[in-house]
Amino acid sequence: QVQLVESGGGLVQAGGSLRLSCAASGRTFSNYAMGWFRQAPGKEREFVAAIKWSGSTYYADSVKGRFTISRDNAKNTVYLQLNSLKPEDTAVYYCAAAQPLRIVTITKNYDYWGQGTQVTVSS
């Protein structure tokens, strides 16, 4: 089992920044691919970014160049830096963990999920 706890969400004006954190406990964190997803009201959960154990990163086109995912295996933590935020980035952001070798952009490939943290961007 892997337990995930997100933090760092909040209310920010358009153009602002936030940094989300996801603290993991349980099984060996460094073996897992870690991803961030988001879900806006009335919409399906969508992929935002992911990072593999090797450090390879993946981004949705909508956030590329604005968001940065990173991980600190010593701290069992993955981060998502959100810059140049837009009102359409408003959503609940979820952290998730996937077994190695899976396609990291697909929601169903993730085994463990956090409870989510709300990000609201005002115009």
Short mmCIF file of N, CA and C in Angstrom, two decimals:
data_model
loop_
_atom_site.label_atom_id
_atom_site.label_comp_id
_atom_site.label_asym_id
_atom_site.label_seq_id
_atom_site.Cartn_x
_atom_site.Cartn_y
_atom_site.Cartn_z
N GLN A 1 0.83 -1.20 0.00
CA GLN A 1 0.00 0.00 0.00
C GLN A 1 0.86 1.25 0.00
N VAL A 2 0.38 2.26 -0.68
CA VAL A 2 1.02 3.57 -0.69
C VAL A 2 -0.04 4.59 -0.30
N GLN A 3 0.29 5.42 0.67
CA GLN A 3 -0.61 6.49 1.08
C GLN A 3 -0.07 7.81 0.55
N LEU A 4 -0.96 8.61 0.00
CA LEU A 4 -0.57 9.87 -0.62
C LEU A 4 -1.37 11.01 -0.02
N VAL A 5 -0.68 12.08 0.34
CA VAL A 5 -1.35 13.24 0.92
C VAL A 5 -0.88 14.50 0.19
N GLU A 6 -1.81 15.18 -0.47
CA GLU A 6 -1.48 16.40 -1.19
C GLU A 6 -1.62 17.62 -0.29
N SER A 7 -0.89 18.66 -0.63
CA SER A 7 -1.01 19.94 0.05
C SER A 7 -0.56 21.04 -0.90
N GLY A 8 -0.87 22.28 -0.54
CA GLY A 8 -0.38 23.41 -1.30
C GLY A 8 -1.40 24.11 -2.18
N GLY A 9 -2.60 23.56 -2.25
CA GLY A 9 -3.62 24.22 -3.06
C GLY A 9 -4.07 25.52 -2.43
N GLY A 10 -4.89 26.28 -3.17
CA GLY A 10 -5.40 27.53 -2.65
C GLY A 10 -6.01 28.38 -3.73
N LEU A 11 -6.27 29.64 -3.37
CA LEU A 11 -6.84 30.61 -4.28
C LEU A 11 -5.75 31.56 -4.74
N VAL A 12 -5.65 31.75 -6.05
CA VAL A 12 -4.61 32.61 -6.61
C VAL A 12 -5.19 33.36 -7.80
N GLN A 13 -4.65 34.53 -8.07
CA GLN A 13 -5.09 35.31 -9.24
C GLN A 13 -4.44 34.76 -10.50
N ALA A 14 -5.09 35.01 -11.60
CA ALA A 14 -4.54 34.61 -12.89
C ALA A 14 -3.14 35.20 -13.05
N GLY A 15 -2.24 34.38 -13.55
CA GLY A 15 -0.85 34.77 -13.70
C GLY A 15 0.01 34.41 -12.51
N GLY A 16 -0.62 34.00 -11.43
CA GLY A 16 0.11 33.66 -10.23
C GLY A 16 0.67 32.25 -10.24
N SER A 17 1.24 31.87 -9.11
CA SER A 17 1.90 30.58 -8.99
C SER A 17 1.50 29.87 -7.71
N LEU A 18 1.59 28.57 -7.75
CA LEU A 18 1.42 27.72 -6.57
C LEU A 18 2.37 26.55 -6.70
N ARG A 19 2.71 25.94 -5.56
CA ARG A 19 3.46 24.70 -5.59
C ARG A 19 2.70 23.65 -4.78
N LEU A 20 2.33 22.59 -5.45
CA LEU A 20 1.66 21.48 -4.80
C LEU A 20 2.69 20.45 -4.37
N SER A 21 2.42 19.83 -3.23
CA SER A 21 3.28 18.76 -2.73
C SER A 21 2.44 17.51 -2.51
N CYS A 22 3.08 16.38 -2.66
CA CYS A 22 2.42 15.10 -2.41
C CYS A 22 3.40 14.24 -1.61
N ALA A 23 3.06 13.99 -0.36
CA ALA A 23 3.89 13.17 0.51
C ALA A 23 3.40 11.73 0.45
N ALA A 24 4.35 10.82 0.24
CA ALA A 24 4.00 9.41 0.12
C ALA A 24 4.56 8.62 1.28
N SER A 25 3.84 7.62 1.68
CA SER A 25 4.32 6.69 2.71
C SER A 25 3.89 5.29 2.32
N GLY A 26 4.57 4.31 2.88
CA GLY A 26 4.24 2.94 2.56
C GLY A 26 5.37 2.27 1.81
N ARG A 27 5.06 1.69 0.68
CA ARG A 27 6.05 0.96 -0.09
C ARG A 27 7.10 1.89 -0.69
N THR A 28 8.11 1.30 -1.24
CA THR A 28 9.26 2.05 -1.75
C THR A 28 8.81 3.08 -2.77
N PHE A 29 8.89 4.33 -2.37
CA PHE A 29 8.40 5.42 -3.20
C PHE A 29 9.17 5.52 -4.51
N SER A 30 10.46 5.33 -4.45
CA SER A 30 11.29 5.60 -5.62
C SER A 30 10.99 4.67 -6.78
N ASN A 31 10.37 3.53 -6.53
CA ASN A 31 10.07 2.59 -7.60
C ASN A 31 8.88 3.01 -8.45
N TYR A 32 8.05 3.86 -7.92
CA TYR A 32 6.80 4.20 -8.58
C TYR A 32 6.94 5.40 -9.51
N ALA A 33 6.16 5.37 -10.57
CA ALA A 33 5.93 6.59 -11.34
C ALA A 33 4.89 7.40 -10.60
N MET A 34 5.09 8.70 -10.56
CA MET A 34 4.16 9.58 -9.84
C MET A 34 3.52 10.54 -10.83
N GLY A 35 2.23 10.73 -10.65
CA GLY A 35 1.51 11.61 -11.57
C GLY A 35 0.63 12.60 -10.85
N TRP A 36 0.32 13.65 -11.55
CA TRP A 36 -0.68 14.63 -11.11
C TRP A 36 -1.81 14.65 -12.13
N PHE A 37 -3.02 14.63 -11.60
CA PHE A 37 -4.22 14.72 -12.42
C PHE A 37 -5.08 15.83 -11.85
N ARG A 38 -6.07 16.27 -12.61
CA ARG A 38 -6.99 17.28 -12.10
C ARG A 38 -8.40 16.99 -12.60
N GLN A 39 -9.35 17.48 -11.83
CA GLN A 39 -10.75 17.29 -12.19
C GLN A 39 -11.52 18.55 -11.86
N ALA A 40 -12.07 19.17 -12.89
CA ALA A 40 -12.90 20.35 -12.74
C ALA A 40 -14.36 19.91 -12.61
N PRO A 41 -15.21 20.74 -12.03
CA PRO A 41 -16.62 20.37 -11.86
C PRO A 41 -17.26 20.02 -13.20
N GLY A 42 -17.94 18.88 -13.23
CA GLY A 42 -18.63 18.46 -14.42
C GLY A 42 -17.75 17.87 -15.50
N LYS A 43 -16.47 17.72 -15.22
CA LYS A 43 -15.54 17.19 -16.22
C LYS A 43 -14.87 15.93 -15.71
N GLU A 44 -14.32 15.15 -16.62
CA GLU A 44 -13.59 13.96 -16.24
C GLU A 44 -12.21 14.32 -15.70
N ARG A 45 -11.68 13.41 -14.92
CA ARG A 45 -10.32 13.59 -14.42
C ARG A 45 -9.35 13.51 -15.59
N GLU A 46 -8.40 14.44 -15.63
CA GLU A 46 -7.47 14.47 -16.75
C GLU A 46 -6.03 14.49 -16.28
N PHE A 47 -5.18 13.94 -17.12
CA PHE A 47 -3.75 13.89 -16.85
C PHE A 47 -3.16 15.29 -16.92
N VAL A 48 -2.26 15.59 -15.99
CA VAL A 48 -1.55 16.87 -15.98
C VAL A 48 -0.06 16.66 -16.22
N ALA A 49 0.57 15.85 -15.38
CA ALA A 49 2.02 15.65 -15.47
C ALA A 49 2.39 14.35 -14.76
N ALA A 50 3.54 13.79 -15.14
CA ALA A 50 4.03 12.58 -14.48
C ALA A 50 5.54 12.56 -14.52
N ILE A 51 6.10 11.82 -13.57
CA ILE A 51 7.55 11.65 -13.51
C ILE A 51 7.85 10.21 -13.14
N LYS A 52 8.72 9.58 -13.92
CA LYS A 52 9.10 8.20 -13.66
C LYS A 52 10.24 8.13 -12.66
N TRP A 53 10.56 6.92 -12.22
CA TRP A 53 11.64 6.74 -11.26
C TRP A 53 12.96 7.23 -11.85
N SER A 54 13.06 7.16 -13.19
CA SER A 54 14.29 7.59 -13.87
C SER A 54 14.44 9.09 -13.92
N GLY A 55 13.34 9.80 -13.65
CA GLY A 55 13.35 11.26 -13.76
C GLY A 55 12.72 11.77 -15.03
N SER A 56 12.37 10.88 -15.94
CA SER A 56 11.69 11.30 -17.16
C SER A 56 10.35 11.94 -16.83
N THR A 57 10.05 13.04 -17.50
CA THR A 57 8.82 13.77 -17.21
C THR A 57 7.90 13.83 -18.43
N TYR A 58 6.62 13.96 -18.15
CA TYR A 58 5.59 13.99 -19.18
C TYR A 58 4.56 15.05 -18.79
N TYR A 59 4.06 15.77 -19.78
CA TYR A 59 3.12 16.85 -19.51
C TYR A 59 1.97 16.84 -20.51
N ALA A 60 0.80 17.26 -20.02
CA ALA A 60 -0.30 17.53 -20.93
C ALA A 60 0.03 18.78 -21.73
N ASP A 61 -0.44 18.83 -22.95
CA ASP A 61 -0.14 19.99 -23.81
C ASP A 61 -0.63 21.29 -23.17
N SER A 62 -1.72 21.21 -22.44
CA SER A 62 -2.33 22.41 -21.88
C SER A 62 -1.49 23.06 -20.77
N VAL A 63 -0.54 22.30 -20.21
CA VAL A 63 0.27 22.84 -19.11
C VAL A 63 1.74 22.91 -19.45
N LYS A 64 2.11 22.40 -20.60
CA LYS A 64 3.52 22.36 -20.98
C LYS A 64 4.09 23.77 -21.02
N GLY A 65 5.23 23.95 -20.39
CA GLY A 65 5.87 25.26 -20.33
C GLY A 65 5.42 26.11 -19.16
N ARG A 66 4.35 25.68 -18.48
CA ARG A 66 3.86 26.45 -17.32
C ARG A 66 3.99 25.66 -16.02
N PHE A 67 3.82 24.35 -16.09
CA PHE A 67 3.90 23.50 -14.90
C PHE A 67 5.19 22.67 -14.95
N THR A 68 5.72 22.38 -13.77
CA THR A 68 6.91 21.55 -13.67
C THR A 68 6.74 20.52 -12.57
N ILE A 69 6.94 19.26 -12.91
CA ILE A 69 6.87 18.19 -11.93
C ILE A 69 8.28 17.79 -11.52
N SER A 70 8.44 17.47 -10.25
CA SER A 70 9.74 17.02 -9.75
C SER A 70 9.50 16.07 -8.57
N ARG A 71 10.53 15.36 -8.21
CA ARG A 71 10.40 14.44 -7.08
C ARG A 71 11.67 14.45 -6.26
N ASP A 72 11.51 14.22 -4.97
CA ASP A 72 12.63 14.08 -4.05
C ASP A 72 12.45 12.72 -3.38
N ASN A 73 13.18 11.73 -3.87
CA ASN A 73 13.02 10.38 -3.36
C ASN A 73 13.45 10.26 -1.89
N ALA A 74 14.40 11.09 -1.48
CA ALA A 74 14.85 11.04 -0.08
C ALA A 74 13.74 11.49 0.86
N LYS A 75 12.87 12.36 0.36
CA LYS A 75 11.77 12.88 1.18
C LYS A 75 10.44 12.21 0.85
N ASN A 76 10.46 11.26 -0.08
CA ASN A 76 9.22 10.59 -0.49
C ASN A 76 8.15 11.60 -0.91
N THR A 77 8.56 12.58 -1.67
CA THR A 77 7.66 13.67 -2.03
C THR A 77 7.78 13.99 -3.51
N VAL A 78 6.64 14.28 -4.12
CA VAL A 78 6.61 14.75 -5.49
C VAL A 78 5.96 16.13 -5.47
N TYR A 79 6.43 16.99 -6.35
CA TYR A 79 5.98 18.38 -6.39
C TYR A 79 5.41 18.71 -7.77
N LEU A 80 4.53 19.68 -7.78
CA LEU A 80 4.05 20.24 -9.03
C LEU A 80 4.06 21.76 -8.88
N GLN A 81 4.96 22.39 -9.62
CA GLN A 81 5.04 23.85 -9.63
C GLN A 81 4.12 24.36 -10.72
N LEU A 82 3.19 25.21 -10.33
CA LEU A 82 2.21 25.77 -11.26
C LEU A 82 2.50 27.25 -11.44
N ASN A 83 2.90 27.63 -12.64
CA ASN A 83 3.18 29.03 -12.95
C ASN A 83 2.22 29.53 -14.03
N SER A 84 2.12 30.85 -14.14
CA SER A 84 1.26 31.46 -15.17
C SER A 84 -0.13 30.84 -15.16
N LEU A 85 -0.71 30.76 -13.98
CA LEU A 85 -1.99 30.08 -13.85
C LEU A 85 -3.11 30.82 -14.56
N LYS A 86 -4.04 30.04 -15.08
CA LYS A 86 -5.19 30.56 -15.80
C LYS A 86 -6.48 30.10 -15.11
N PRO A 87 -7.56 30.83 -15.28
CA PRO A 87 -8.82 30.38 -14.67
C PRO A 87 -9.21 28.96 -15.06
N GLU A 88 -8.85 28.53 -16.25
CA GLU A 88 -9.18 27.17 -16.68
C GLU A 88 -8.34 26.11 -15.99
N ASP A 89 -7.37 26.52 -15.20
CA ASP A 89 -6.61 25.55 -14.39
C ASP A 89 -7.32 25.21 -13.09
N THR A 90 -8.42 25.90 -12.82
CA THR A 90 -9.18 25.65 -11.61
C THR A 90 -9.70 24.22 -11.59
N ALA A 91 -9.39 23.49 -10.52
CA ALA A 91 -9.76 22.08 -10.41
C ALA A 91 -9.28 21.54 -9.07
N VAL A 92 -9.72 20.34 -8.77
CA VAL A 92 -9.11 19.58 -7.69
C VAL A 92 -7.95 18.81 -8.30
N TYR A 93 -6.78 18.95 -7.69
CA TYR A 93 -5.58 18.29 -8.20
C TYR A 93 -5.28 17.07 -7.33
N TYR A 94 -5.06 15.95 -8.01
CA TYR A 94 -4.81 14.68 -7.35
C TYR A 94 -3.40 14.17 -7.68
N CYS A 95 -2.78 13.63 -6.66
CA CYS A 95 -1.52 12.93 -6.81
C CYS A 95 -1.81 11.43 -6.92
N ALA A 96 -1.01 10.73 -7.72
CA ALA A 96 -1.24 9.30 -7.88
C ALA A 96 0.09 8.57 -8.11
N ALA A 97 0.08 7.28 -7.80
CA ALA A 97 1.27 6.45 -7.96
C ALA A 97 0.96 5.25 -8.84
N ALA A 98 1.89 4.94 -9.73
CA ALA A 98 1.71 3.83 -10.66
C ALA A 98 2.91 2.90 -10.61
N GLN A 99 2.64 1.63 -10.84
CA GLN A 99 3.73 0.66 -10.94
C GLN A 99 4.64 1.03 -12.10
N PRO A 100 5.91 0.65 -12.00
CA PRO A 100 6.83 0.95 -13.11
C PRO A 100 6.37 0.32 -14.42
N LEU A 101 6.81 0.86 -15.51
CA LEU A 101 6.62 0.35 -16.87
C LEU A 101 5.23 0.58 -17.43
N ARG A 102 4.37 1.22 -16.67
CA ARG A 102 3.05 1.53 -17.20
C ARG A 102 3.06 2.86 -17.94
N ILE A 103 2.09 3.02 -18.83
CA ILE A 103 1.95 4.29 -19.53
C ILE A 103 1.42 5.31 -18.54
N VAL A 104 2.17 6.35 -18.29
CA VAL A 104 1.88 7.23 -17.16
C VAL A 104 0.83 8.28 -17.45
N THR A 105 0.38 8.41 -18.69
CA THR A 105 -0.61 9.43 -19.03
C THR A 105 -2.03 8.91 -18.92
N ILE A 106 -2.19 7.64 -18.57
CA ILE A 106 -3.50 7.02 -18.52
C ILE A 106 -3.97 6.86 -17.08
N THR A 107 -5.12 7.40 -16.79
CA THR A 107 -5.64 7.42 -15.42
C THR A 107 -5.76 6.03 -14.82
N LYS A 108 -6.26 5.08 -15.57
CA LYS A 108 -6.51 3.75 -15.01
C LYS A 108 -5.23 2.98 -14.69
N ASN A 109 -4.08 3.46 -15.13
CA ASN A 109 -2.82 2.78 -14.84
C ASN A 109 -2.27 3.09 -13.46
N TYR A 110 -2.95 3.97 -12.73
CA TYR A 110 -2.48 4.37 -11.41
C TYR A 110 -3.20 3.56 -10.34
N ASP A 111 -2.41 3.09 -9.37
CA ASP A 111 -2.93 2.20 -8.34
C ASP A 111 -3.37 2.93 -7.07
N TYR A 112 -2.71 4.03 -6.80
CA TYR A 112 -2.97 4.72 -5.53
C TYR A 112 -3.23 6.19 -5.80
N TRP A 113 -4.15 6.76 -5.03
CA TRP A 113 -4.57 8.14 -5.21
C TRP A 113 -4.65 8.87 -3.88
N GLY A 114 -4.31 10.15 -3.93
CA GLY A 114 -4.54 10.99 -2.78
C GLY A 114 -5.96 11.52 -2.76
N GLN A 115 -6.26 12.32 -1.77
CA GLN A 115 -7.62 12.87 -1.60
C GLN A 115 -7.84 14.14 -2.42
N GLY A 116 -6.78 14.74 -2.88
CA GLY A 116 -6.92 15.92 -3.72
C GLY A 116 -6.75 17.22 -2.97
N THR A 117 -6.35 18.25 -3.69
CA THR A 117 -6.23 19.59 -3.13
C THR A 117 -6.81 20.58 -4.15
N GLN A 118 -7.59 21.52 -3.66
CA GLN A 118 -8.30 22.45 -4.54
C GLN A 118 -7.38 23.58 -4.97
N VAL A 119 -7.39 23.84 -6.28
CA VAL A 119 -6.71 25.00 -6.85
C VAL A 119 -7.77 25.85 -7.54
N THR A 120 -7.86 27.10 -7.12
CA THR A 120 -8.83 28.02 -7.72
C THR A 120 -8.08 29.24 -8.23
N VAL A 121 -8.28 29.54 -9.52
CA VAL A 121 -7.62 30.67 -10.15
C VAL A 121 -8.68 31.69 -10.54
N SER A 122 -8.57 32.87 -9.97
CA SER A 122 -9.54 33.92 -10.26
C SER A 122 -9.05 34.80 -11.40
N SER A 123 -10.00 35.31 -12.17
CA SER A 123 -9.63 36.15 -13.33
C SER A 123 -9.53 37.62 -12.94
#
